[in-house]
PDB file of C-alpha atoms in Angstrom:
ATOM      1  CA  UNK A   1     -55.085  81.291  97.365  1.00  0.00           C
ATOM      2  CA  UNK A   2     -58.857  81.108  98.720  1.00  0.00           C
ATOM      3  CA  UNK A   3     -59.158  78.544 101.514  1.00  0.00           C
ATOM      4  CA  UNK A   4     -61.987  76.406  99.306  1.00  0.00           C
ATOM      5  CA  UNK A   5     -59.340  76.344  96.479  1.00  0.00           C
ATOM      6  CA  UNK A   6     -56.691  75.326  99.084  1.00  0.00           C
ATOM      7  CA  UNK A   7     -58.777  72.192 100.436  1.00  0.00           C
ATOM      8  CA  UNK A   8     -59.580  71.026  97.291  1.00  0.00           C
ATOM      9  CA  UNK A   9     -56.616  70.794  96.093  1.00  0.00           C
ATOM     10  CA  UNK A  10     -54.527  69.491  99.068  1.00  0.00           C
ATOM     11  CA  UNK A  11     -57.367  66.599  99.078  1.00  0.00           C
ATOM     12  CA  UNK A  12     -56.586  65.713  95.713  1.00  0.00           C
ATOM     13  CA  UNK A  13     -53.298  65.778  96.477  1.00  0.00           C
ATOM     14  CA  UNK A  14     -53.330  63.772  99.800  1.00  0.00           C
ATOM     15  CA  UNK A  15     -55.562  61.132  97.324  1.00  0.00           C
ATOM     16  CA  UNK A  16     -52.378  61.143  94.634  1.00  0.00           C
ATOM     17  CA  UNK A  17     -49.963  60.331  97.133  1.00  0.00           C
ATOM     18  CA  UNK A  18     -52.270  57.738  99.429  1.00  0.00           C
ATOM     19  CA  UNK A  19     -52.781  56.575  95.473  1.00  0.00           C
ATOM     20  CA  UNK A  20     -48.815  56.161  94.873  1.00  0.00           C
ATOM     21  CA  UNK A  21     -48.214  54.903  98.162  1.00  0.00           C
ATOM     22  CA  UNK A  22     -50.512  52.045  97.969  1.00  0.00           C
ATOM     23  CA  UNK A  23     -49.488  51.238  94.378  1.00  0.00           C
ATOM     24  CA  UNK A  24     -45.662  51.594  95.498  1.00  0.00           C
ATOM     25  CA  UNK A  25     -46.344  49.000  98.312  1.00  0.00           C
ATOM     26  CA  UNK A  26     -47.996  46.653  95.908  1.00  0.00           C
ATOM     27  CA  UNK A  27     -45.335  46.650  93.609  1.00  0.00           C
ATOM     28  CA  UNK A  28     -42.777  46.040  96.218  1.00  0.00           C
ATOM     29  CA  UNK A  29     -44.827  43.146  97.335  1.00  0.00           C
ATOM     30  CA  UNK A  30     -44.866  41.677  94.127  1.00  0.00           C
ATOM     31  CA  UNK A  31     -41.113  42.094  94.246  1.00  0.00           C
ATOM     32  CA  UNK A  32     -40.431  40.255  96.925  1.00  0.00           C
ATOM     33  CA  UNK A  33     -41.349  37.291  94.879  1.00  0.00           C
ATOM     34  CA  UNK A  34     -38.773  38.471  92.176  1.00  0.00           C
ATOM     35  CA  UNK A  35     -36.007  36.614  92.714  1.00  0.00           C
ATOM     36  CA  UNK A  36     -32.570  35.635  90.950  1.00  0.00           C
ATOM     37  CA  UNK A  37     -30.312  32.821  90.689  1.00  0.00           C
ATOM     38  CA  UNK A  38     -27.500  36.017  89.434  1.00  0.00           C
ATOM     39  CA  UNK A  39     -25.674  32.910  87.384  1.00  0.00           C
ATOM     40  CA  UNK A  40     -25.779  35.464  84.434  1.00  0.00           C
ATOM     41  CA  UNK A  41     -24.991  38.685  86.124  1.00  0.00           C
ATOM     42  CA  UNK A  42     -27.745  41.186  84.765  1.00  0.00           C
ATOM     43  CA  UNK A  43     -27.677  44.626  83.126  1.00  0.00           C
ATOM     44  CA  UNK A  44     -30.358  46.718  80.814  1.00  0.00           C
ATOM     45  CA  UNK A  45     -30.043  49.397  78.995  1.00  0.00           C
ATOM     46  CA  UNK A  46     -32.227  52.632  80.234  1.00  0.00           C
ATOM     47  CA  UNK A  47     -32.778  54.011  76.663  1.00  0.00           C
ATOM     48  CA  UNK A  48     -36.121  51.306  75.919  1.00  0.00           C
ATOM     49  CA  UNK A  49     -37.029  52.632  79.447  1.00  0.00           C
ATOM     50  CA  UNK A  50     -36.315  56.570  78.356  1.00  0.00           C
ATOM     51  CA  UNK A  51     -40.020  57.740  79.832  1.00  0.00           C
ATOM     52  CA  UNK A  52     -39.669  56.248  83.571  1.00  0.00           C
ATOM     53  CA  UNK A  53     -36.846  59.320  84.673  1.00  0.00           C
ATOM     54  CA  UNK A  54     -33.370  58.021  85.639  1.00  0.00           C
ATOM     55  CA  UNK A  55     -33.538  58.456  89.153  1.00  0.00           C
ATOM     56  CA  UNK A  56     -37.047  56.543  89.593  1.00  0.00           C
ATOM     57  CA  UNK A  57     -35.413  53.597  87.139  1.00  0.00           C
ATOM     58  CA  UNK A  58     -32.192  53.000  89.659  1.00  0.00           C
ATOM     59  CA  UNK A  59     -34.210  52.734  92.692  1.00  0.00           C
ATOM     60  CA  UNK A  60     -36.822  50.373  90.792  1.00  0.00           C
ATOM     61  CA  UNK A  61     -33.463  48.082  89.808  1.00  0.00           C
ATOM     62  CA  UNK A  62     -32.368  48.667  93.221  1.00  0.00           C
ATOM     63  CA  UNK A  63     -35.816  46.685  94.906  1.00  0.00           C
ATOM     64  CA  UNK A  64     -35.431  43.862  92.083  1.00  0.00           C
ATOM     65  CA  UNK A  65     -31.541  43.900  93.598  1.00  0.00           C
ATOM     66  CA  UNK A  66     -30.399  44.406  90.060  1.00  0.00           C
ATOM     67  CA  UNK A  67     -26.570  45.742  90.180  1.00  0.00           C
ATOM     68  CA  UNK A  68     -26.147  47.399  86.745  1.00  0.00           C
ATOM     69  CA  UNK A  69     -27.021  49.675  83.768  1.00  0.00           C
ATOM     70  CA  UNK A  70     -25.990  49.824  79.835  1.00  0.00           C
ATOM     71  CA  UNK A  71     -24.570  53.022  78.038  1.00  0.00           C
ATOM     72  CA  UNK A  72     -24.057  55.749  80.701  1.00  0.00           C
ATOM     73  CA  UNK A  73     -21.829  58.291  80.524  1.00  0.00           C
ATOM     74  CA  UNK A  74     -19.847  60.453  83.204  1.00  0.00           C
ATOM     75  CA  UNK A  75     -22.948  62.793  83.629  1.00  0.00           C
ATOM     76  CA  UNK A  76     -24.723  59.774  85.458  1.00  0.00           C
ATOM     77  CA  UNK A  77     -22.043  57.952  86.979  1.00  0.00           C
ATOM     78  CA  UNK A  78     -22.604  60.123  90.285  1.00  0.00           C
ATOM     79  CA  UNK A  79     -26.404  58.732  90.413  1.00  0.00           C
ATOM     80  CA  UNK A  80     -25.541  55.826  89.593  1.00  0.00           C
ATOM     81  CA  UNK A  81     -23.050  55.589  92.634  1.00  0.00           C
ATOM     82  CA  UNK A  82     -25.922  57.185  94.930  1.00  0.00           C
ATOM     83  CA  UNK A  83     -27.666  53.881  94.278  1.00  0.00           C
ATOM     84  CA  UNK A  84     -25.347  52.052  93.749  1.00  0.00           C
ATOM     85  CA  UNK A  85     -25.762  50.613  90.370  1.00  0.00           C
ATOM     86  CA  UNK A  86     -22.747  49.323  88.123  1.00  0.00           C
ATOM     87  CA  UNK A  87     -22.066  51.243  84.568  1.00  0.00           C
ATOM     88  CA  UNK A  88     -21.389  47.516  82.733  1.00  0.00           C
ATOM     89  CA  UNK A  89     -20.977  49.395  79.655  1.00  0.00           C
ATOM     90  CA  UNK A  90     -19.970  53.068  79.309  1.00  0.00           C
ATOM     91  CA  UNK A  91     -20.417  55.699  76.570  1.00  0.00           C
ATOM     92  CA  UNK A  92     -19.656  58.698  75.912  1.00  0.00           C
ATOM     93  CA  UNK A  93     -16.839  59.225  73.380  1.00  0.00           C
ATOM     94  CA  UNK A  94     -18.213  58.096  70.475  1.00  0.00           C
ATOM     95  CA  UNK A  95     -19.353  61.171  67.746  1.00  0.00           C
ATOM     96  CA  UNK A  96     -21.773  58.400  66.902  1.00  0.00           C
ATOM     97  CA  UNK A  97     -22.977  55.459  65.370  1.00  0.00           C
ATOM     98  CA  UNK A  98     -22.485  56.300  61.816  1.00  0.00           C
ATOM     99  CA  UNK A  99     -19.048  58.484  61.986  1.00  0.00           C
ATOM    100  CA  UNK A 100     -16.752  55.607  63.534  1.00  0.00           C
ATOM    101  CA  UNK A 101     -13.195  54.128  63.788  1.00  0.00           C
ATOM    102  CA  UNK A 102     -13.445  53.175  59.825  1.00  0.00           C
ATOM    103  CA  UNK A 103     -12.714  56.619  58.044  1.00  0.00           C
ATOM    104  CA  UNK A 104      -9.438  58.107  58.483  1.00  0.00           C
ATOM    105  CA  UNK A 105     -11.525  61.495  59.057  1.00  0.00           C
ATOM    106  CA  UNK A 106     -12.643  61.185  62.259  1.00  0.00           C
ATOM    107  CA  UNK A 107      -9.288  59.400  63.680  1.00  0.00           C
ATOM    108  CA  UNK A 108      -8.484  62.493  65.603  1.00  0.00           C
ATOM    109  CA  UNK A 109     -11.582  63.596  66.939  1.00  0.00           C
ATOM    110  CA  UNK A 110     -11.882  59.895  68.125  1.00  0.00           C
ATOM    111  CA  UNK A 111      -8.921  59.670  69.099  1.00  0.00           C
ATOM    112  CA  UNK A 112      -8.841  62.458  71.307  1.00  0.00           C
ATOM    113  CA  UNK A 113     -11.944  61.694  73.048  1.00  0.00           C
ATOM    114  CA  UNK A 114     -10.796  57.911  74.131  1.00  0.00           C
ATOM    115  CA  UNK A 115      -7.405  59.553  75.138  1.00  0.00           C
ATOM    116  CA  UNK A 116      -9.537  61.311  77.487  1.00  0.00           C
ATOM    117  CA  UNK A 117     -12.498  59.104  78.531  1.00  0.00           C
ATOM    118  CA  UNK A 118     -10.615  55.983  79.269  1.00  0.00           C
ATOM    119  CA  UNK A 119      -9.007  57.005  82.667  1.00  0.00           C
ATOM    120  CA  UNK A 120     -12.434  58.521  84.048  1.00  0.00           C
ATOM    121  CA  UNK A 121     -13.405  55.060  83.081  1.00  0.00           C
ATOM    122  CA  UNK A 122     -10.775  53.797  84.782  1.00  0.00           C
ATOM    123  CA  UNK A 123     -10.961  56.568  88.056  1.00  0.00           C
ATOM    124  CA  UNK A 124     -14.952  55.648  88.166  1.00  0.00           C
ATOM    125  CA  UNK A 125     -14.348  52.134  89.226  1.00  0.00           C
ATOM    126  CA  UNK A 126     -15.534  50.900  85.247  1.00  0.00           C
ATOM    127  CA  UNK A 127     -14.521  48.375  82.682  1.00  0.00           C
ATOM    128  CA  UNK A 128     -16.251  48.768  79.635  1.00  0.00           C
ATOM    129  CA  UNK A 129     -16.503  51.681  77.090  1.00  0.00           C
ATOM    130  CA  UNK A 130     -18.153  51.440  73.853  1.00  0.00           C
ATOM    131  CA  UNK A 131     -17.006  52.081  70.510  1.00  0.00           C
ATOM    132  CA  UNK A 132     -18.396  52.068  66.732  1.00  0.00           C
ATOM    133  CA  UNK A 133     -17.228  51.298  63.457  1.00  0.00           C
ATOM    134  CA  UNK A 134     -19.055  54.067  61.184  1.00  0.00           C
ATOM    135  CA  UNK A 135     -20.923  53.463  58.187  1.00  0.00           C
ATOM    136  CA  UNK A 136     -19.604  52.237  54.957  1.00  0.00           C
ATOM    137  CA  UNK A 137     -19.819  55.642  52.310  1.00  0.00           C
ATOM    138  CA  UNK A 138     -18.945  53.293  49.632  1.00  0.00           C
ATOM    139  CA  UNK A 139     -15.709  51.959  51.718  1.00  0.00           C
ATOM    140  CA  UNK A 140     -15.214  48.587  51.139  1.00  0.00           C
ATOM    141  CA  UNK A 141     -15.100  46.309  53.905  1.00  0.00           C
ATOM    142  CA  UNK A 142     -11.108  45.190  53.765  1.00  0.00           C
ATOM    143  CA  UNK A 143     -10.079  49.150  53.816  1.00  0.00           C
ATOM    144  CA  UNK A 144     -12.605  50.373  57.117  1.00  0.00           C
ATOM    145  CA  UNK A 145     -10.985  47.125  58.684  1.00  0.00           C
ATOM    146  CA  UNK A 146      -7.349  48.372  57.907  1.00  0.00           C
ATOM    147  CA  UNK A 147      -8.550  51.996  59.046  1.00  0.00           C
ATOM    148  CA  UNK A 148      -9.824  50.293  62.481  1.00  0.00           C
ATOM    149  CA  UNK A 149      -6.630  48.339  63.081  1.00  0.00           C
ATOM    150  CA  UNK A 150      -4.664  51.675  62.625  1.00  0.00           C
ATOM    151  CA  UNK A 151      -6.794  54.308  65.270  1.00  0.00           C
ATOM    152  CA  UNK A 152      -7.768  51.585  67.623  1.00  0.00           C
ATOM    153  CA  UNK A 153      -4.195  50.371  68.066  1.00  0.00           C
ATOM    154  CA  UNK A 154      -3.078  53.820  69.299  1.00  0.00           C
ATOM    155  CA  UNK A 155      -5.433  53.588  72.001  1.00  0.00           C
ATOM    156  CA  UNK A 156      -4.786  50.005  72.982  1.00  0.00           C
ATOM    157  CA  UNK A 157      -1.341  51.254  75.359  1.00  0.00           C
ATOM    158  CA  UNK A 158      -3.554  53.413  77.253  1.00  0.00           C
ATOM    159  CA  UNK A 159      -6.712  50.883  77.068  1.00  0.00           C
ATOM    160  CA  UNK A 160      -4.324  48.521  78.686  1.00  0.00           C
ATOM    161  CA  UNK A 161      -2.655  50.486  81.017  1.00  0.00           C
ATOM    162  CA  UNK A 162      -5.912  51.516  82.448  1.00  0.00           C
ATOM    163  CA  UNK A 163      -7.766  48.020  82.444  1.00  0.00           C
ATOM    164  CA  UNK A 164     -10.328  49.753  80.014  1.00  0.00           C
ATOM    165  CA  UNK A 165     -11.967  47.571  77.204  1.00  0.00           C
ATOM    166  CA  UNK A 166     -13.043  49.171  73.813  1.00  0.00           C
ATOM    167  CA  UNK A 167     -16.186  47.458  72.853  1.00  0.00           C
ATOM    168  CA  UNK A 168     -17.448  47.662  69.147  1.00  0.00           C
ATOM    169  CA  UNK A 169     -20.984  46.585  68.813  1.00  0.00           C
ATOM    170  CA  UNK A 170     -22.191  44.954  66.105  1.00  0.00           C
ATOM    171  CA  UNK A 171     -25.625  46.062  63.811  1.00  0.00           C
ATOM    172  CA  UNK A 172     -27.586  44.670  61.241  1.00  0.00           C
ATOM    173  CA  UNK A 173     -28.303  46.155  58.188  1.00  0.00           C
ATOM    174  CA  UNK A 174     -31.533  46.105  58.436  1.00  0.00           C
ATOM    175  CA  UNK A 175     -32.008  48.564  61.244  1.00  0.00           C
ATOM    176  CA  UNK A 176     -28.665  49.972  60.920  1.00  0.00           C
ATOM    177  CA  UNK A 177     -28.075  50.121  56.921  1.00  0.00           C
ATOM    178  CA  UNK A 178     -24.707  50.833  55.773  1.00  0.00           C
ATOM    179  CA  UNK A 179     -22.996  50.298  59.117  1.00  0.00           C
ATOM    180  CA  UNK A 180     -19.558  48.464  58.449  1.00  0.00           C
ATOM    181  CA  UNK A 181     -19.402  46.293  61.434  1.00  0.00           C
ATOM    182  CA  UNK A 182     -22.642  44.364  60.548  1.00  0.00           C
ATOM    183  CA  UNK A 183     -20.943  40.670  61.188  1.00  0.00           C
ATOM    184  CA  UNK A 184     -19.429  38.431  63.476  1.00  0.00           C
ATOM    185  CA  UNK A 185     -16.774  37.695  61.130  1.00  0.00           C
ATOM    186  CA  UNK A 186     -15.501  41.089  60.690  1.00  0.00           C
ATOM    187  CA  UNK A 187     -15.140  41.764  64.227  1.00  0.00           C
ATOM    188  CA  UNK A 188     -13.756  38.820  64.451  1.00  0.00           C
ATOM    189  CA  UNK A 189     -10.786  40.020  61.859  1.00  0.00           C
ATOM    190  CA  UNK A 190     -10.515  43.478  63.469  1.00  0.00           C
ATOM    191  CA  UNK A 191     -10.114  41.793  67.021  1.00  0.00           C
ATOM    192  CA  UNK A 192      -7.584  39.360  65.775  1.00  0.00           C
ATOM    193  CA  UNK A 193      -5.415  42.097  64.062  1.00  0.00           C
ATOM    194  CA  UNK A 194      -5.619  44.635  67.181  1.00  0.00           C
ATOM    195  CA  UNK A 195      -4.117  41.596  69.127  1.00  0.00           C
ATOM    196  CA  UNK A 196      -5.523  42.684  72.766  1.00  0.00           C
ATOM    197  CA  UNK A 197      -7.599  41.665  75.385  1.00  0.00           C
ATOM    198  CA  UNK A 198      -8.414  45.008  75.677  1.00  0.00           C
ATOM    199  CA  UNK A 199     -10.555  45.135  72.603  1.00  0.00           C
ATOM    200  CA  UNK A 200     -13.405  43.016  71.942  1.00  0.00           C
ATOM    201  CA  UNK A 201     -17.006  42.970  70.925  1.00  0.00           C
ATOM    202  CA  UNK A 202     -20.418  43.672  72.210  1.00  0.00           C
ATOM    203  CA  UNK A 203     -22.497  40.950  70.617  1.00  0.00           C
ATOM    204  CA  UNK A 204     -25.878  41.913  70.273  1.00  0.00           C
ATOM    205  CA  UNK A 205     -28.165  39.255  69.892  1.00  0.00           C
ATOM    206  CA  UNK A 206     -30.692  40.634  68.350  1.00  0.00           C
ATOM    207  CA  UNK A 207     -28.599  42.477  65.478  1.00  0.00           C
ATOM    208  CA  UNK A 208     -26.565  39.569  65.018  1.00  0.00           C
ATOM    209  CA  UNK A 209     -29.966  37.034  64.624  1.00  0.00           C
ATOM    210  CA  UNK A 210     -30.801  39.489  62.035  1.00  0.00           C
ATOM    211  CA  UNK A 211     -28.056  39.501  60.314  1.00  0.00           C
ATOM    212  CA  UNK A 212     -26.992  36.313  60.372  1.00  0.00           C
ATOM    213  CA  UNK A 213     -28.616  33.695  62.578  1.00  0.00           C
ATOM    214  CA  UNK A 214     -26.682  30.728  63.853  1.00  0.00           C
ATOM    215  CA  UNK A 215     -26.318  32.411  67.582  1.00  0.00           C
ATOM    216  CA  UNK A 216     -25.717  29.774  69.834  1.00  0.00           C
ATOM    217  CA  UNK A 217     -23.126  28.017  67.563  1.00  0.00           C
ATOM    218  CA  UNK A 218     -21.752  31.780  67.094  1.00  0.00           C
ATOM    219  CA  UNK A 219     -20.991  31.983  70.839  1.00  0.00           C
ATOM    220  CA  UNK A 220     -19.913  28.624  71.364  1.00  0.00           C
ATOM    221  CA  UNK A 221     -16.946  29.228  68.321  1.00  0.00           C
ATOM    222  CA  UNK A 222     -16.259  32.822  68.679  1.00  0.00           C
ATOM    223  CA  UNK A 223     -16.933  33.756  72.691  1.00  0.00           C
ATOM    224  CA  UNK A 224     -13.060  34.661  73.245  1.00  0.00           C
ATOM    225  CA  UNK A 225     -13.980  38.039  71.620  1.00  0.00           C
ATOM    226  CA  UNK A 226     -17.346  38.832  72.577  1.00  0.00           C
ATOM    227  CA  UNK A 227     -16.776  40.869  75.843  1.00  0.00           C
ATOM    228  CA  UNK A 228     -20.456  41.743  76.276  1.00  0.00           C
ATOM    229  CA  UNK A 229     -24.043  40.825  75.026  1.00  0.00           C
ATOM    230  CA  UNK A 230     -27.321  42.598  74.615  1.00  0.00           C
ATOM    231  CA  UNK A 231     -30.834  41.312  74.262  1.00  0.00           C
ATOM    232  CA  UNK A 232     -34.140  41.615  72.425  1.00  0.00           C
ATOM    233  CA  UNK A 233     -36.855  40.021  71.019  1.00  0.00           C
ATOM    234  CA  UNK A 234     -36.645  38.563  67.140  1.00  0.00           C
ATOM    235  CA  UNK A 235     -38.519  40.177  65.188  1.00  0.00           C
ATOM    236  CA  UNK A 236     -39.984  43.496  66.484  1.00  0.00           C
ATOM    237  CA  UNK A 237     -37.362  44.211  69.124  1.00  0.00           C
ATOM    238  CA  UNK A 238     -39.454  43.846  71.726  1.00  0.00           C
ATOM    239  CA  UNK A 239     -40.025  41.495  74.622  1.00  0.00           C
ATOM    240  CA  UNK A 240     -37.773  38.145  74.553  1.00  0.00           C
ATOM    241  CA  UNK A 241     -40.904  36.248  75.534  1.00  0.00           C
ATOM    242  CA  UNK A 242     -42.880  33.261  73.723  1.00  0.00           C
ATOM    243  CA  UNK A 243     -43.744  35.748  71.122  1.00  0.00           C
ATOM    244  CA  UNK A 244     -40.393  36.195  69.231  1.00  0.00           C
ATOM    245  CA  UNK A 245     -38.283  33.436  67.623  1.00  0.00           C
ATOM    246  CA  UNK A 246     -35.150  33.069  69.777  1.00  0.00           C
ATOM    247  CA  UNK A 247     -35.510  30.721  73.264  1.00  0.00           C
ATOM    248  CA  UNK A 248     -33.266  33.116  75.645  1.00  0.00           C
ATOM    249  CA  UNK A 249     -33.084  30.252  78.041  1.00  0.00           C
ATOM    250  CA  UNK A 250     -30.853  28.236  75.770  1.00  0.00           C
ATOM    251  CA  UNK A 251     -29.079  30.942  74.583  1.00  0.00           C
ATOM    252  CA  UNK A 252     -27.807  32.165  78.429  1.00  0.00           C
ATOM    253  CA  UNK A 253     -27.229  28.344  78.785  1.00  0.00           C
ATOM    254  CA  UNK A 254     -24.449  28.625  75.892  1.00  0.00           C
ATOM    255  CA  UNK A 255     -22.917  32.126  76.998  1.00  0.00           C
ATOM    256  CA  UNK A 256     -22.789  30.380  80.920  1.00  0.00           C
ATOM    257  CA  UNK A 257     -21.475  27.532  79.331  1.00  0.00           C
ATOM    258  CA  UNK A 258     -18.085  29.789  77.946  1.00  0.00           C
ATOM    259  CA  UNK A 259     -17.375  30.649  81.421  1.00  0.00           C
ATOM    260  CA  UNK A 260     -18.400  34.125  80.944  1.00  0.00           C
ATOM    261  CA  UNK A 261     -18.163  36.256  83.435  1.00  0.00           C
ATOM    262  CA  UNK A 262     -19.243  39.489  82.243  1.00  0.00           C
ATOM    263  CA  UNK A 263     -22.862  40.838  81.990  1.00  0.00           C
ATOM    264  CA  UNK A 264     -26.063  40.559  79.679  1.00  0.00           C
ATOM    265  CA  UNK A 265     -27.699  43.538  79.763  1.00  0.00           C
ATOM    266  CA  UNK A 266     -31.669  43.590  78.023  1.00  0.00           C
ATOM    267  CA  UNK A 267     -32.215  46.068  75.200  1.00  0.00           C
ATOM    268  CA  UNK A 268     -36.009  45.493  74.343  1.00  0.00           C
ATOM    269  CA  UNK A 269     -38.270  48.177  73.909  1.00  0.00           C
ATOM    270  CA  UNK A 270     -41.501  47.134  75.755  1.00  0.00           C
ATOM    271  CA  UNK A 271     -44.648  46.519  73.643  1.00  0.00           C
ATOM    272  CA  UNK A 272     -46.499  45.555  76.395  1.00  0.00           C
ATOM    273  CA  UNK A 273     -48.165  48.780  79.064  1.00  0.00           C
ATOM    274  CA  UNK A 274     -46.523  47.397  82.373  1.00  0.00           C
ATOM    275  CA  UNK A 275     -42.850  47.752  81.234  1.00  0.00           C
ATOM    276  CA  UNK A 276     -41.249  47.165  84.640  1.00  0.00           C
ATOM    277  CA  UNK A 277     -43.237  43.793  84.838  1.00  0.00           C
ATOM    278  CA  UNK A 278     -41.556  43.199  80.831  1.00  0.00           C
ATOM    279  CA  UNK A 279     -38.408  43.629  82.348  1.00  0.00           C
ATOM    280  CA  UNK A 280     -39.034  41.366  85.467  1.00  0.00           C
ATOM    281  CA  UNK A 281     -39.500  39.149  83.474  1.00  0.00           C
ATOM    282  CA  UNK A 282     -36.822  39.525  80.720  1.00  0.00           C
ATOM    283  CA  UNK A 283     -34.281  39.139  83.736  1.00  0.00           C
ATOM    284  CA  UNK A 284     -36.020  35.666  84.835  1.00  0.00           C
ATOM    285  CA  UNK A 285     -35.912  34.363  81.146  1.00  0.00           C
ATOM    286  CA  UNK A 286     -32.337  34.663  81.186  1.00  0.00           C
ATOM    287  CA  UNK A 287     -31.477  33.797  84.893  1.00  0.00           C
ATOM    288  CA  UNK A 288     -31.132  30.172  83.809  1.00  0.00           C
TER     289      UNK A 288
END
C-alpha cells in the first residue's frame, strides 16, 4: 500500500472510531437515566431487532441492565451466558409454525426433537421452550385438539421431570391464517386436558387483541394457564406507544395483579429510525 493511501485511510478510520466512541458515550449517558422499577421482569424478542447483530444487542440490554431474551436456541445460549442474559423463552424444536402438535404426521418428528431439547433446556439453567399447534388443512378444531392432547402428553413425564414448560403460543388469523391455536379458549381446552403445570400458554397480546379483544378481562379469568406474554402495538405491530389502541400500562397492571412471576418480553417491530430508543421506551411503558 502507498504511504498517501495509508494516511488517508487510517484518518478516516481514526474519524469512524473517534465518531463511534463519542456516539457510544452519548448513548450510555442517556442510559444512565434509563431506569426500572423490574416489577414486571422484562424480556424482548431479538427477531424485530434482526439488523443490530446479536452480540452488539446483548451488550446494549446489558447497559439498560435488562436480564433476558425471547426465542433462542442452543446455538446462542453460550453468548448469551458471556453476557449474561436469561433465554425466558427457548426454541428450537419446533419444524415450525405451520407443521405443529395437531396432525398425527409430524408426532414423531416432534416428538423426537422435545425428547431431546428438553434436558439441554433443563442442563442450560432454562425454563421455557416453545411449541406450536400447526395449521388447520381442513382439520376441524375438536380433532387437532384431541391430536395435541395425545403427542403433548408423552412429553409431559419428561417436561416434568426436567422442570421444562411447553409453551404454545397463540396467533391470529389475520397474520397467521389457518393456524389452529388462534384463541384463548382453545388453549384453554388443550391445557385443561394435558392436566400439567408443565404445559401452558404464551399469550401474545397482540395476536390475541386481534383475534379477539377483551385482554385485560382475558388475563384476569384465564392467567393460571398463560405462562408467558409478548407485546406489540395494535394495529401495525409496531411500537406500544400513544399511537396504537391498547394502554400497556393497564394491561402490566392486570398481569402484576395475578401474581405473575414470569416475564413479558416486547415483540414490536420498530417503525420509528432510533429502535434502541423504541425499545427504551417499550420497557418503561410496561415497568408500571
Amino acid at each position: 500500500m502507498k504511504r498517501r493511501t495509508f494516511i488517508g485511510t487510517s484518518a478516516v478510520a481514526t474519524v469512524g472510531v473517534l465518531a463511534y466512541q463519542t456516539t457510544n458515550a452519548q448513548e450510555t449517558k442517556q442510559d444512565m437515566g434509563f431506569k426500572l422499577k423490574n416489577n414486571i421482569n422484562h424480556s424482548v424478542c431479538h427477531w424485530c431487532f434482526a439488523d443490530i447483530p446479536l452480540e452488539d444487542f446483548l451488550i446494549r440490554l446489558n447497559e439498560l441492565n435488562i436480564k433476558a431474551i425471547d426465542l433462542m436456541g442452543p446455538k446462542e445460549w453460550p453468548l448469551l451466558k458471556k453476557y449474561n442474559i436469561h433465554s425466558a423463552m427457548c426454541n428450537g424444536a419446533e419444524i415450525s409454525l405451520t407443521e405443529g402438535f395437531n396432525d398425527p404426521k409430524y408426532h414423531g418428528t416432534l416428538i423426537d426433537n422435545y425428547t431431546k431439547m428438553i434436558p439441554l433446556v433443563a442442563a442450560a439453567g432454562y425454563t421455557n421452550l416453545i411449541c406450536f399447534s400447526g395449521n388447520r388443512r381442513g382439520m376441524d378444531d375438536e380433532t387437532g385438539l384431541r391430536n395435541c392432547v395425545t403427542a403433548l402428553k408423552k412429553l409431559m413425564p419428561l417436561a416434568e421431570k426436567h422442570g421444562v414448560v411447553l409453551q404454545m403460543e397463540l396467533f391470529n388469523q389475520r397474520n397467521h391464517p389457518d393456524y389452529m391455536g388462534d384463541t384463548s379458549a382453545w388453549g384453554i381446552e388443550l391445557c385443561k386436558q394435558i392436566g400439567s403445570e408443565n404445559f401452558k400458554l404464551l399469550f401474545d397480546i397482540y395476536h390475541m387483541q386481534i383475534q379477539e379483544g377483551d385482554i385485560i378481562q382475558s388475563i384476569k379469568d384465564n392467567h393460571p394457564y398463560f405462562g408467558h406474554y409478548h407485546t406489540a402495538g395494535v394495529p401495525g405491530r409496531h411500537e406500544i406507544n400513544e399511537t396504537q389502541e391498547l394502554y400497556y400500562p393497564a394491561i402490566m397492571k392486570a398481569i402484576m395483579d395475578t401474581g405473575y412471576k414470569g416475564y413479558v418480553a416486547q415483540e414490536f417491530i420498530p417503525a420509528s429510525k432510533d429502535k434502541i430508543q423504541a425499545l427504551k421506551q417499550g420497557f418503561l411503558i410496561c415497568d408500571v
